[in-house]
Coordinates of C-alpha atoms in Angstrom, one line a residue:
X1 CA 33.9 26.9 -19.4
X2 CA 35.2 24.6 -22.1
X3 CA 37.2 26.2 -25.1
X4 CA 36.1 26.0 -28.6
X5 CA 38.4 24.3 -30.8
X6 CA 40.1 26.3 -33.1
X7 CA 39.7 25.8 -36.8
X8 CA 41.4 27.4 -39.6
X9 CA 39.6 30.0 -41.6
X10 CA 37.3 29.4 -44.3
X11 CA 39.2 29.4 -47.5
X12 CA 43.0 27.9 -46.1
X13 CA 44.3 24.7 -46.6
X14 CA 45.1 22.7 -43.6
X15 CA 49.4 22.2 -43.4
X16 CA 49.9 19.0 -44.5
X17 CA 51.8 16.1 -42.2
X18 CA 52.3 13.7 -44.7
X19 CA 56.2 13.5 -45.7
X20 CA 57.1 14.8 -48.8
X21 CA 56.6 13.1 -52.0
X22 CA 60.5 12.2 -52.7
X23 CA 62.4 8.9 -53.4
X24 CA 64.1 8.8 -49.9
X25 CA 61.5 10.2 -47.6
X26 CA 59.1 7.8 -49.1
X27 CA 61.3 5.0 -48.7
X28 CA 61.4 4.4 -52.7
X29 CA 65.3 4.4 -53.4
X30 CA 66.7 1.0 -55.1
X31 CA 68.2 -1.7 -52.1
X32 CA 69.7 -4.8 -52.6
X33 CA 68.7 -7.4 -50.9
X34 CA 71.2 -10.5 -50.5
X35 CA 70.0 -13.6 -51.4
X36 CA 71.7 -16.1 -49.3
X37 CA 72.0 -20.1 -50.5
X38 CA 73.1 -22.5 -48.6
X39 CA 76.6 -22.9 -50.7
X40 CA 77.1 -18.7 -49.6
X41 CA 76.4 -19.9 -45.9
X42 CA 78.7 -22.4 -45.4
X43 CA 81.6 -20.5 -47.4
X44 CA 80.9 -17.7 -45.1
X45 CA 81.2 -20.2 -42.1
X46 CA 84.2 -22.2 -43.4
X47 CA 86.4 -19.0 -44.6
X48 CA 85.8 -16.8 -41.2
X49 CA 87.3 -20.0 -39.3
X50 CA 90.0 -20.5 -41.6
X51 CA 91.0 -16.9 -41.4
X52 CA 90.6 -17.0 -37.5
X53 CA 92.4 -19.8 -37.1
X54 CA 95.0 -19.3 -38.9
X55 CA 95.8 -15.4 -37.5
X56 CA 95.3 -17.1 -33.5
X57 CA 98.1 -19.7 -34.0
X58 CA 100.3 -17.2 -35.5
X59 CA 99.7 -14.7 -32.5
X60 CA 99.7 -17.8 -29.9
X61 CA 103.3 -18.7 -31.8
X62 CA 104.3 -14.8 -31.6
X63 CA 103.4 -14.6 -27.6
X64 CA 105.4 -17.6 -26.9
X65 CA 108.9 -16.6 -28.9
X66 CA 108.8 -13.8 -26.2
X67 CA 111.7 -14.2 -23.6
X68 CA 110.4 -13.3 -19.9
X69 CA 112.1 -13.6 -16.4
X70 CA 109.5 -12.5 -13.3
X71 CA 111.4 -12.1 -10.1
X72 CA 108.5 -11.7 -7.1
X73 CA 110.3 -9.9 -4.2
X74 CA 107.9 -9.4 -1.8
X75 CA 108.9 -12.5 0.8
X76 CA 112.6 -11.2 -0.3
X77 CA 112.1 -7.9 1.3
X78 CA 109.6 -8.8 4.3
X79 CA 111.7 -6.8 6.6
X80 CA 111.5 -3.6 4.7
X81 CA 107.8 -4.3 4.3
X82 CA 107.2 -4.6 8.0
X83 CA 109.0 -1.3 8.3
X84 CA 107.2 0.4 5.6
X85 CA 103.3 -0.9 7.3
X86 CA 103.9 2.0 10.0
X87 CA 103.9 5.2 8.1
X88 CA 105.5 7.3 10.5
X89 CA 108.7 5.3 8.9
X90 CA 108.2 7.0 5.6
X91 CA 111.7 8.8 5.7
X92 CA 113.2 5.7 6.8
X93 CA 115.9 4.2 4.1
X94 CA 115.0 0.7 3.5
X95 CA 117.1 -1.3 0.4
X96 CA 117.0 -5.1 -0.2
X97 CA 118.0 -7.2 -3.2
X98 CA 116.8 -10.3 -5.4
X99 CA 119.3 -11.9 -7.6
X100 CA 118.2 -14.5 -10.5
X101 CA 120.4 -16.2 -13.3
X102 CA 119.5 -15.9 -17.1
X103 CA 121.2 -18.8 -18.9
X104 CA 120.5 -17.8 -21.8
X105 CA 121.1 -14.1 -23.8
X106 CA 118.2 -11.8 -24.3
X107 CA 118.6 -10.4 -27.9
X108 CA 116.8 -7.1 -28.8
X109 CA 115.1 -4.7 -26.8
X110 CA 114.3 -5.5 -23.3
X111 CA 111.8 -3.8 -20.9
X112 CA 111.4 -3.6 -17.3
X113 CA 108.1 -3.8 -15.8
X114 CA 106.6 -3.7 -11.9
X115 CA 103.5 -6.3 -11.1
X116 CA 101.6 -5.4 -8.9
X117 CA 99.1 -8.2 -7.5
X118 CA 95.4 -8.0 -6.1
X119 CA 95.8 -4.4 -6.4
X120 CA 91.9 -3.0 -7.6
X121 CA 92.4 0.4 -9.2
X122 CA 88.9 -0.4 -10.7
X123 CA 86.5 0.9 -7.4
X124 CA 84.6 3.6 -8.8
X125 CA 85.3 5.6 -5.6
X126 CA 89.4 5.3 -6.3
X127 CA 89.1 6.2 -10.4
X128 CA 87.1 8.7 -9.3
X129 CA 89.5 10.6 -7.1
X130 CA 91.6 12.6 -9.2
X131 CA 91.9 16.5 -11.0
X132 CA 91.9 16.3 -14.6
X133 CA 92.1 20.3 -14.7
X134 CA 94.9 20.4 -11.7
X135 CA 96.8 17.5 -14.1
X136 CA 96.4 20.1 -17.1
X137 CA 98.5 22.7 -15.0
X138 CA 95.7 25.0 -14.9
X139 CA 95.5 25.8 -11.1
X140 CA 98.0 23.5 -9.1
X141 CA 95.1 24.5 -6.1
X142 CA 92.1 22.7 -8.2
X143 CA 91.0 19.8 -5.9
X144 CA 87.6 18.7 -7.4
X145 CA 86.6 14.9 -7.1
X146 CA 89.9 14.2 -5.0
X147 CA 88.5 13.7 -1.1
X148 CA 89.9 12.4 1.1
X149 CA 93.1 13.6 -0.3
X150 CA 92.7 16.8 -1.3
X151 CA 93.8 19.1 1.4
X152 CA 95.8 18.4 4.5
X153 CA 93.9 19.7 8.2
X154 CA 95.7 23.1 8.3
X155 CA 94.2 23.7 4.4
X156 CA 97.5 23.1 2.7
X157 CA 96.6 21.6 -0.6
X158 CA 97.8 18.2 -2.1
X159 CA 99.9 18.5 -5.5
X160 CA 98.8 16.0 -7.1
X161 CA 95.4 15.3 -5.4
X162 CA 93.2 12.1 -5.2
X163 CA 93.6 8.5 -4.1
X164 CA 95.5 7.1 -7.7
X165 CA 98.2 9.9 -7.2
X166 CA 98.7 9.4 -3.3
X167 CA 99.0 5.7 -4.3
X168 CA 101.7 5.6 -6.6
X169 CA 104.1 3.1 -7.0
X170 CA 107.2 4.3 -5.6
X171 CA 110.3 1.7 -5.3
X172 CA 113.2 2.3 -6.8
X173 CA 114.8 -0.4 -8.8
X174 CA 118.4 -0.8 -10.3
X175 CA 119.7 -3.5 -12.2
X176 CA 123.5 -5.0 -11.6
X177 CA 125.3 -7.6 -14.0
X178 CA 127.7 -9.4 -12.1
X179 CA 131.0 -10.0 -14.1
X180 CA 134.4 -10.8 -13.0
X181 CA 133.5 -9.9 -9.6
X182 CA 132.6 -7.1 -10.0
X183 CA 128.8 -5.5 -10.4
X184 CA 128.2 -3.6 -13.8
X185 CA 124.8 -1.1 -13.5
X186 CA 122.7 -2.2 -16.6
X187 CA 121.9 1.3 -18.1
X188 CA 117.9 2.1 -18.2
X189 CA 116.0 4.5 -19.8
X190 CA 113.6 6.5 -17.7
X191 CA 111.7 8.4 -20.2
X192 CA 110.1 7.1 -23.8
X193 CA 108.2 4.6 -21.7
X194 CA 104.2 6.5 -21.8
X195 CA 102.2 7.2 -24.2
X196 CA 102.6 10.2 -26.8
X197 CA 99.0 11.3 -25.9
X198 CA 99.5 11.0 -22.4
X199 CA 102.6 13.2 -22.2
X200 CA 101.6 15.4 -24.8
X201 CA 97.8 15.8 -24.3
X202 CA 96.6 15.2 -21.3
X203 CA 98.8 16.2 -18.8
X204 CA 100.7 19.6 -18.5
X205 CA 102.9 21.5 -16.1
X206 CA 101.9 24.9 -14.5
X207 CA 103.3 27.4 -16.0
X208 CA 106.1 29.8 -14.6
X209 CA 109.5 30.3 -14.3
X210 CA 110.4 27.4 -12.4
X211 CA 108.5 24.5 -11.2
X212 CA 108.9 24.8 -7.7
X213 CA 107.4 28.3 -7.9
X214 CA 104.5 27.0 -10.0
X215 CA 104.0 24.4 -6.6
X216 CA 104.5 26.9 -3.9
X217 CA 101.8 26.5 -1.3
X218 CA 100.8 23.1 -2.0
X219 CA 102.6 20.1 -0.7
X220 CA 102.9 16.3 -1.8
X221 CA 100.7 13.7 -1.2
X222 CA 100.6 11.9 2.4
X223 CA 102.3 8.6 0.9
X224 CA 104.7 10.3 -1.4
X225 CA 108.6 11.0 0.0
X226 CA 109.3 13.8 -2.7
X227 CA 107.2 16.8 -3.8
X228 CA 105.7 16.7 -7.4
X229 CA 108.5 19.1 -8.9
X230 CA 111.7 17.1 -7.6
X231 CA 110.8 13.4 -8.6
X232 CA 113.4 13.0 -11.2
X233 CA 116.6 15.2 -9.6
X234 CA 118.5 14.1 -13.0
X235 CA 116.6 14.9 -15.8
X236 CA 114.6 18.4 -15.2
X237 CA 112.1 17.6 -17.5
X238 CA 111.1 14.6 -16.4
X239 CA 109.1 16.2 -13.3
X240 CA 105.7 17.5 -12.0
X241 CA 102.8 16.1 -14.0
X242 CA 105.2 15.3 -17.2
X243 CA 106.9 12.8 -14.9
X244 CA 106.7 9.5 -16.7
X245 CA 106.2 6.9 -14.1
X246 CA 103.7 9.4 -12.7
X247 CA 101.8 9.4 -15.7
X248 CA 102.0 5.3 -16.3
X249 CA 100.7 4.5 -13.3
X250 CA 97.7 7.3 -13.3
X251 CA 96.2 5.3 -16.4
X252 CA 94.6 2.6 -13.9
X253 CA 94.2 -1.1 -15.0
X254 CA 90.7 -2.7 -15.1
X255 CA 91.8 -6.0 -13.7
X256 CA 93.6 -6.6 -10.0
X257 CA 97.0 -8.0 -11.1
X258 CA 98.9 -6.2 -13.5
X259 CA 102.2 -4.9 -15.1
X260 CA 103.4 -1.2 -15.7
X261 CA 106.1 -0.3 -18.2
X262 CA 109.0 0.9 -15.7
X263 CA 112.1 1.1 -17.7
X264 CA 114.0 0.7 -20.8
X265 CA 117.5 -1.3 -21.0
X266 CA 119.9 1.3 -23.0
X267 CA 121.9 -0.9 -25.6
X268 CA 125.1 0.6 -25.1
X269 CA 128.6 -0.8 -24.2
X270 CA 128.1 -5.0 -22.8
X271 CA 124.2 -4.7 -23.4
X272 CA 124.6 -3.2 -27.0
X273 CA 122.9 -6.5 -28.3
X274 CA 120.2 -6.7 -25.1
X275 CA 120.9 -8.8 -21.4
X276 CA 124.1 -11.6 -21.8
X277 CA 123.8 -14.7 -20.1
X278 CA 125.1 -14.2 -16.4
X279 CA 124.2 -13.8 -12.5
X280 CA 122.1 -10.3 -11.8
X281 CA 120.6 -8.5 -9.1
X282 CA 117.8 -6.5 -8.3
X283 CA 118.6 -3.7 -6.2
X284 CA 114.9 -2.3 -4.2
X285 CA 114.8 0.7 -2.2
X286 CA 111.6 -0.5 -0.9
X287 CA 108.8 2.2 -0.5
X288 CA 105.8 0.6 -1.4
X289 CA 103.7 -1.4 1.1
X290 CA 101.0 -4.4 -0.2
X291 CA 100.9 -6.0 3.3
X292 CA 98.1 -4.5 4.1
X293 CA 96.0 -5.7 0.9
X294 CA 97.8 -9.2 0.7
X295 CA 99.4 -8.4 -2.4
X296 CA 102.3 -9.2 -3.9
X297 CA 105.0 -7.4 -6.0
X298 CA 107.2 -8.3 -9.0
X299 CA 109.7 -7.0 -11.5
X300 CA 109.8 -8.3 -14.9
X301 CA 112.1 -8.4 -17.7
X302 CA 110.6 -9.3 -20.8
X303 CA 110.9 -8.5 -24.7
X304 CA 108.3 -7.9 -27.2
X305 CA 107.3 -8.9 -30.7
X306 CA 105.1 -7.6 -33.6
X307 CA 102.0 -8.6 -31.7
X308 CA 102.9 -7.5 -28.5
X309 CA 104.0 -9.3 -25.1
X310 CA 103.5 -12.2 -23.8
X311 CA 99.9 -12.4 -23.1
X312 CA 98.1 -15.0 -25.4
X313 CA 94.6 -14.2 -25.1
X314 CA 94.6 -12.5 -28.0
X315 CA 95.5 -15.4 -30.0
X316 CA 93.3 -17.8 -27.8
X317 CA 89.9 -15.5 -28.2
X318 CA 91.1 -15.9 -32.5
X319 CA 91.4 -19.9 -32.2
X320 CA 88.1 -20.0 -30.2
X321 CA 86.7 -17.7 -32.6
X322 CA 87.6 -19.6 -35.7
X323 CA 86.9 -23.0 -34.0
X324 CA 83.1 -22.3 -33.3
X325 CA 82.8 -20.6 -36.6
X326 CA 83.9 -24.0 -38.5
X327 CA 81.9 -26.3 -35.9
X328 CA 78.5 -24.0 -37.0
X329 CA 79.6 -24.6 -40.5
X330 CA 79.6 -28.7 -40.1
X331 CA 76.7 -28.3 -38.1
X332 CA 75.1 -26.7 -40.7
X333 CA 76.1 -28.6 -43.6
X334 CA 74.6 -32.0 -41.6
X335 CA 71.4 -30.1 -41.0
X336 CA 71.2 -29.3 -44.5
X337 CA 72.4 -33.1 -45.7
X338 CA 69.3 -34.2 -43.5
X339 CA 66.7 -31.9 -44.6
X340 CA 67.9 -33.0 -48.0
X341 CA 67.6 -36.5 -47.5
X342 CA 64.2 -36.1 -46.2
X343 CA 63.1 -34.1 -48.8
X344 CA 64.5 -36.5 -51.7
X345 CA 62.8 -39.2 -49.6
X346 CA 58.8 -37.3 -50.0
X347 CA 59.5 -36.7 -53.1
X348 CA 59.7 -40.6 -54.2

């Protein structure tokens, strides 16, 4: 049986749908509409190139004033690296060295940084595979998105768990200046090196009395040779999740070779101005295996400038910018210059 429709009583005024008779809902408030000439075209054109230009050759000129030495050590410590491929070797002291010449000073601040080379940290399933809350220090036992490394077979839980933590780069580097025979230890600063938010924000300690209390019942990660709460045994606050090359290497990179800020040269006694000319050495306690994934591993010295390192895309993607921006403009202008012509031409 069909319904009948239902009306509204005799005597009531249907609700209107029609939008209320105001400036904006009836789409009556003043605009202005720019009228574009030619001559505002082209100046448009001609002034975004300039500009571009002109701020890509000073960045290109700023990434190439920076000084850089890249040492790769991974043929220089093959025997350490064959040791390393069979993990039951993991508490198995392995050291090798790498020693380079800089003939020239390094003036200012100069930073240490690891390469790492066809390296993806950008599989979904391995950005994936962490704790945010456990990183928070709000239950060291939280395991939520970390398989296959988030408990061990007898249920012990992994402190830090997921695949980014159990990966983490690991070698231990030291620098020497050799002078007069002897080897100097270039002083390096361990901590300063992340991010403020990082540190500060997003990654927090359990709390209790002591950290190894706060870790108790948990242990470290299959690849890792320390537990969380003893990774720095100089500086106390430098461990669990506030460790700082723990939390530089848990913000991944989106591209397969890349650098990570490892330490700082302290500018104190013969490095008070930055690295003199002289014979060094690298110093490796090698930990970290790439065999596997044919990578290959680096340690970098480099300074920096106002715009950064020593990476010029940034200025490149500027002059490429600018350039097409001033080739649209000509192309434009001899467009117009034709039509003109033409037009002159009917006119007669």
């Amino acid at each position: 049986m069909k319904s009948k429709a239902s009306f509204p009583p005799q005597g009531e005024a249907r609700p209107s749908r029609c939008p209320d008779n105001t400036a904006f809902k009836q789409q009556k408030l003043p605009a202005w509409k720019p009228q574009l000439d030619i001559a505002t075209v082209l100046s448009s054109f001609f002034l975004i190139g300039a500009f571009c230009l002109s701020v890509g050759v000073c960045l290109i000129l700023s990434a190439n004033s920076v000084r850089e030495i890249q040492i790769d050590y991974s043929d220089k410590c093959s025997e350490c690296s064959k040791l390393r491929e069979n993990s039951s070797n993991w508490n198995k002291i392995c050291n090798c060295s790498a020693n380079f010449t800089l003939e020239e000073d390094i003036q200012g601040d100069v930073f240490m940084y690891y390469g790492l080379q066809n390296f993806y940290q950008n599989h979904r399933r391995f950005m994936m595979s962490r704790s945010n809350a456990q990183l928070l220090g709000q239950n060291a036992n939280i395991q939520k998105n970390c398989a296959p490394f988030a408990t061990y077979r007898n249920g012990t839980p992994m402190a830090p768990c997921g695949a980014i933590a159990n990966s983490m780069f690991n070698d231990t580097i030291e620098l020497f200046y050799n002078f007069n025979s002897s080897a100097i230890q270039v002083p390096l600063l361990k901590t300063g090196n992340c991010w403020w938010t990082d540190k500060n924000v997003k990654f927090r300690n359990p709390k209790s009395y002591n950290l190894s209390s706060a870790f108790a019942g948990t242990a470290r990660p299959p690849y890792w040779q320390k537990p969380v709460y003893s990774l720095d045994e100089e500086d106390e606050k430098n461990n669990g999740y506030l460790n700082e090359d723990f939390i530089i290497w848990m913000r991944v990179s989106a591209f397969p070779t890349f650098r990570n800020l490892y330490r700082r040269v302290r500018r104190v006694r013969y490095f008070a101005d930055g690295l003199p000319a002289g014979n060094y050495t690298f110093r490796i306690s090698y930990n970290f295996p790439v065999t596997k994934f044919k990578g290959r591993k680096h340690v970098i010295l480099s300074t920096v400038v106002w715009s950064g390192g020593s990476s010029p895309f940034l200025g490149i993607a500027y002059v490429v910018t600018g350039s097409a921006a001033t080739l649209t403009g000509f192309v434009i202008s001899a467009i117009h210059l034709k039509l003109r012509k033409k037009k002159m031409y009917f006119q007669k």
